[in-house]
PDB file of C-alpha atoms in Angstrom:
ATOM      1  CA  MET A   1       0.000   0.000   0.000  1.00  0.00           C
ATOM      2  CA  MET A   2       2.816   2.404   0.878  1.00  0.00           C
ATOM      3  CA  LYS A   3       4.607   1.582  -2.369  1.00  0.00           C
ATOM      4  CA  LYS A   4       1.471   2.441  -4.355  1.00  0.00           C
ATOM      5  CA  SER A   5       1.094   5.732  -2.459  1.00  0.00           C
ATOM      6  CA  LEU A   6       4.730   6.566  -3.159  1.00  0.00           C
ATOM      7  CA  ILE A   7       4.279   5.876  -6.881  1.00  0.00           C
ATOM      8  CA  ILE A   8       1.126   8.003  -7.007  1.00  0.00           C
ATOM      9  CA  GLY A   9       2.873  10.814  -5.141  1.00  0.00           C
ATOM     10  CA  LEU A  10       5.877  10.665  -7.478  1.00  0.00           C
ATOM     11  CA  THR A  11       3.628  10.675 -10.537  1.00  0.00           C
ATOM     12  CA  VAL A  12       1.658  13.675  -9.276  1.00  0.00           C
ATOM     13  CA  SER A  13       4.920  15.515  -8.553  1.00  0.00           C
ATOM     14  CA  LEU A  14       6.294  14.763 -12.007  1.00  0.00           C
ATOM     15  CA  VAL A  15       3.083  15.846 -13.718  1.00  0.00           C
ATOM     16  CA  SER A  16       2.994  19.109 -11.776  1.00  0.00           C
ATOM     17  CA  ILE A  17       6.612  19.762 -12.737  1.00  0.00           C
ATOM     18  CA  LEU A  18       5.825  19.082 -16.382  1.00  0.00           C
ATOM     19  CA  PHE A  19       2.885  21.450 -16.370  1.00  0.00           C
ATOM     20  CA  SER A  20       4.671  24.291 -14.649  1.00  0.00           C
ATOM     21  CA  ASN A  21       5.233  27.402 -16.776  1.00  0.00           C
ATOM     22  CA  SER A  22       8.858  26.580 -17.522  1.00  0.00           C
ATOM     23  CA  ALA A  23       8.118  23.011 -18.561  1.00  0.00           C
ATOM     24  CA  PHE A  24       4.909  23.645 -20.507  1.00  0.00           C
ATOM     25  CA  ALA A  25       6.852  24.079 -23.768  1.00  0.00           C
ATOM     26  CA  ASP A  26       8.345  20.589 -23.306  1.00  0.00           C
ATOM     27  CA  ILE A  27       5.049  18.712 -23.555  1.00  0.00           C
ATOM     28  CA  PHE A  28       5.865  17.307 -26.975  1.00  0.00           C
ATOM     29  CA  SER A  29       9.619  17.559 -26.695  1.00  0.00           C
ATOM     30  CA  GLU A  30      11.944  14.906 -28.052  1.00  0.00           C
ATOM     31  CA  GLU A  31      12.033  13.339 -24.599  1.00  0.00           C
ATOM     32  CA  ALA A  32       8.229  13.173 -24.491  1.00  0.00           C
ATOM     33  CA  LYS A  33       8.113  11.515 -27.897  1.00  0.00           C
ATOM     34  CA  LEU A  34      10.821   8.988 -26.994  1.00  0.00           C
ATOM     35  CA  GLY A  35       9.025   8.079 -23.789  1.00  0.00           C
ATOM     36  CA  ALA A  36       5.641   7.890 -25.493  1.00  0.00           C
ATOM     37  CA  ASN A  37       7.027   5.761 -28.330  1.00  0.00           C
ATOM     38  CA  ALA A  38       8.676   3.304 -25.927  1.00  0.00           C
ATOM     39  CA  GLY A  39       5.503   2.991 -23.872  1.00  0.00           C
ATOM     40  CA  ALA A  40       3.266   2.731 -26.931  1.00  0.00           C
ATOM     41  CA  MET A  41       5.249  -0.107 -28.444  1.00  0.00           C
ATOM     42  CA  ASN A  42       4.878  -2.052 -25.186  1.00  0.00           C
ATOM     43  CA  TYR A  43       1.147  -1.326 -25.030  1.00  0.00           C
ATOM     44  CA  CYS A  44       0.490  -2.067 -28.696  1.00  0.00           C
ATOM     45  CA  ARG A  45       2.592  -5.219 -28.653  1.00  0.00           C
ATOM     46  CA  GLY A  46       0.678  -6.518 -25.652  1.00  0.00           C
ATOM     47  CA  ASN A  47      -2.785  -5.561 -26.900  1.00  0.00           C
ATOM     48  CA  PHE A  48      -2.880  -5.572 -30.696  1.00  0.00           C
ATOM     49  CA  MET A  49       0.093  -7.546 -32.043  1.00  0.00           C
ATOM     50  CA  THR A  50      -0.736 -10.205 -34.594  1.00  0.00           C
ATOM     51  CA  GLU A  51       1.398 -13.116 -35.659  1.00  0.00           C
ATOM     52  CA  ASP A  52       2.203 -11.283 -38.919  1.00  0.00           C
ATOM     53  CA  ASP A  53       3.651  -8.203 -37.217  1.00  0.00           C
ATOM     54  CA  ASN A  54       5.055  -9.625 -33.971  1.00  0.00           C
ATOM     55  CA  GLY A  55       8.685  -9.382 -35.124  1.00  0.00           C
ATOM     56  CA  ARG A  56       8.273  -5.735 -36.061  1.00  0.00           C
ATOM     57  CA  TYR A  57       6.610  -4.859 -32.750  1.00  0.00           C
ATOM     58  CA  ASN A  58       9.272  -6.740 -30.804  1.00  0.00           C
ATOM     59  CA  ILE A  59      12.130  -4.998 -32.601  1.00  0.00           C
ATOM     60  CA  LEU A  60      10.513  -1.574 -32.287  1.00  0.00           C
ATOM     61  CA  ALA A  61       9.815  -2.141 -28.589  1.00  0.00           C
ATOM     62  CA  LEU A  62      13.508  -2.900 -28.091  1.00  0.00           C
ATOM     63  CA  LYS A  63      14.754   0.000 -30.237  1.00  0.00           C
ATOM     64  CA  THR A  64      12.455   2.580 -28.637  1.00  0.00           C
ATOM     65  CA  LEU A  65      13.423   1.319 -25.172  1.00  0.00           C
ATOM     66  CA  GLU A  66      17.087   1.581 -26.186  1.00  0.00           C
ATOM     67  CA  ASP A  67      16.535   5.239 -27.173  1.00  0.00           C
ATOM     68  CA  PHE A  68      14.657   5.874 -23.926  1.00  0.00           C
ATOM     69  CA  ASN A  69      17.453   4.300 -21.880  1.00  0.00           C
ATOM     70  CA  GLY A  70      19.998   6.462 -23.724  1.00  0.00           C
ATOM     71  CA  LEU A  71      18.500   9.658 -22.305  1.00  0.00           C
ATOM     72  CA  SER A  72      20.232  11.569 -19.528  1.00  0.00           C
ATOM     73  CA  SER A  73      18.749  11.135 -16.052  1.00  0.00           C
ATOM     74  CA  GLN A  74      17.020  14.526 -16.194  1.00  0.00           C
ATOM     75  CA  ASP A  75      15.529  13.867 -19.648  1.00  0.00           C
ATOM     76  CA  LYS A  76      14.526  10.345 -18.635  1.00  0.00           C
ATOM     77  CA  VAL A  77      12.437  11.765 -15.768  1.00  0.00           C
ATOM     78  CA  LYS A  78      10.492  13.870 -18.293  1.00  0.00           C
ATOM     79  CA  ALA A  79      10.136  10.944 -20.687  1.00  0.00           C
ATOM     80  CA  LEU A  80       9.014   8.543 -17.960  1.00  0.00           C
ATOM     81  CA  VAL A  81       5.669  10.308 -17.496  1.00  0.00           C
ATOM     82  CA  TYR A  82       4.846   9.873 -21.197  1.00  0.00           C
ATOM     83  CA  LYS A  83       6.169   6.308 -21.285  1.00  0.00           C
ATOM     84  CA  LYS A  84       3.925   5.322 -18.381  1.00  0.00           C
ATOM     85  CA  ALA A  85       0.891   7.056 -19.911  1.00  0.00           C
ATOM     86  CA  ALA A  86       1.435   5.232 -23.216  1.00  0.00           C
ATOM     87  CA  GLU A  87       1.871   1.914 -21.403  1.00  0.00           C
ATOM     88  CA  ASP A  88      -1.592   2.621 -19.992  1.00  0.00           C
ATOM     89  CA  GLY A  89      -3.025   3.290 -23.480  1.00  0.00           C
ATOM     90  CA  ASP A  90      -2.691   7.108 -23.741  1.00  0.00           C
ATOM     91  CA  TYR A  91      -0.304   8.267 -26.474  1.00  0.00           C
ATOM     92  CA  LEU A  92       0.385  12.009 -26.140  1.00  0.00           C
ATOM     93  CA  GLY A  93      -3.162  12.712 -25.022  1.00  0.00           C
ATOM     94  CA  LYS A  94      -5.060  10.363 -27.336  1.00  0.00           C
ATOM     95  CA  PRO A  95      -6.085   6.726 -26.799  1.00  0.00           C
ATOM     96  CA  LEU A  96      -4.058   3.965 -28.394  1.00  0.00           C
ATOM     97  CA  THR A  97      -6.498   2.050 -30.571  1.00  0.00           C
ATOM     98  CA  GLN A  98      -5.612  -0.835 -32.838  1.00  0.00           C
ATOM     99  CA  GLU A  99      -5.568   1.523 -35.846  1.00  0.00           C
ATOM    100  CA  ARG A 100      -3.427   4.090 -34.061  1.00  0.00           C
ATOM    101  CA  CYS A 101      -0.995   1.370 -32.962  1.00  0.00           C
ATOM    102  CA  GLU A 102      -0.707   0.107 -36.519  1.00  0.00           C
ATOM    103  CA  ASP A 103      -0.085   3.619 -37.858  1.00  0.00           C
ATOM    104  CA  LEU A 104       2.513   4.295 -35.182  1.00  0.00           C
ATOM    105  CA  ARG A 105       4.208   0.951 -35.803  1.00  0.00           C
ATOM    106  CA  LYS A 106       4.472   1.713 -39.517  1.00  0.00           C
ATOM    107  CA  LEU A 107       5.810   5.217 -38.838  1.00  0.00           C
ATOM    108  CA  LEU A 108       8.436   3.983 -36.397  1.00  0.00           C
ATOM    109  CA  TYR A 109       9.355   1.093 -38.686  1.00  0.00           C
ATOM    110  CA  VAL A 110      10.134   3.615 -41.438  1.00  0.00           C
ATOM    111  CA  GLN A 111      11.924   5.926 -38.968  1.00  0.00           C
ATOM    112  CA  TYR A 112      14.195   3.150 -37.755  1.00  0.00           C
ATOM    113  CA  GLY A 113      14.702   1.844 -41.301  1.00  0.00           C
ATOM    114  CA  LYS A 114      13.953  -1.835 -40.776  1.00  0.00           C
ATOM    115  CA  PRO A 115      15.817  -1.867 -37.480  1.00  0.00           C
ATOM    116  CA  SER A 116      17.966  -4.654 -36.239  1.00  0.00           C
ATOM    117  CA  VAL A 117      18.726  -5.316 -32.602  1.00  0.00           C
ATOM    118  CA  SER A 118      22.234  -4.370 -31.499  1.00  0.00           C
ATOM    119  CA  ASN A 119      24.227  -6.688 -29.259  1.00  0.00           C
TER     120      ASN A 119
END
């Protein structure tokens, strides 16, 4: 119970920081997009992946997580709020539907240029 309260408190603190005047311009920053993409690939893979596209979702989930993990600690804190929201089905303020997941997967697949997993 205490752990859940701590997580809720941390989330509320992070959201209030993000929506402060100085951070308001960062809502759709590169960090926000990286976090949202990493979370969305996890959500979409778990909820809408088909056997035909499972390899693409798996690779994109790994590549977007790799980009997220490459952020500095300060940027990762910003990105974490968007990652968590996307993992819960909210991608930058809009719900992740099957169609939206498919569109995002295609966009990221093109962006990463048929990505391969690095060792």
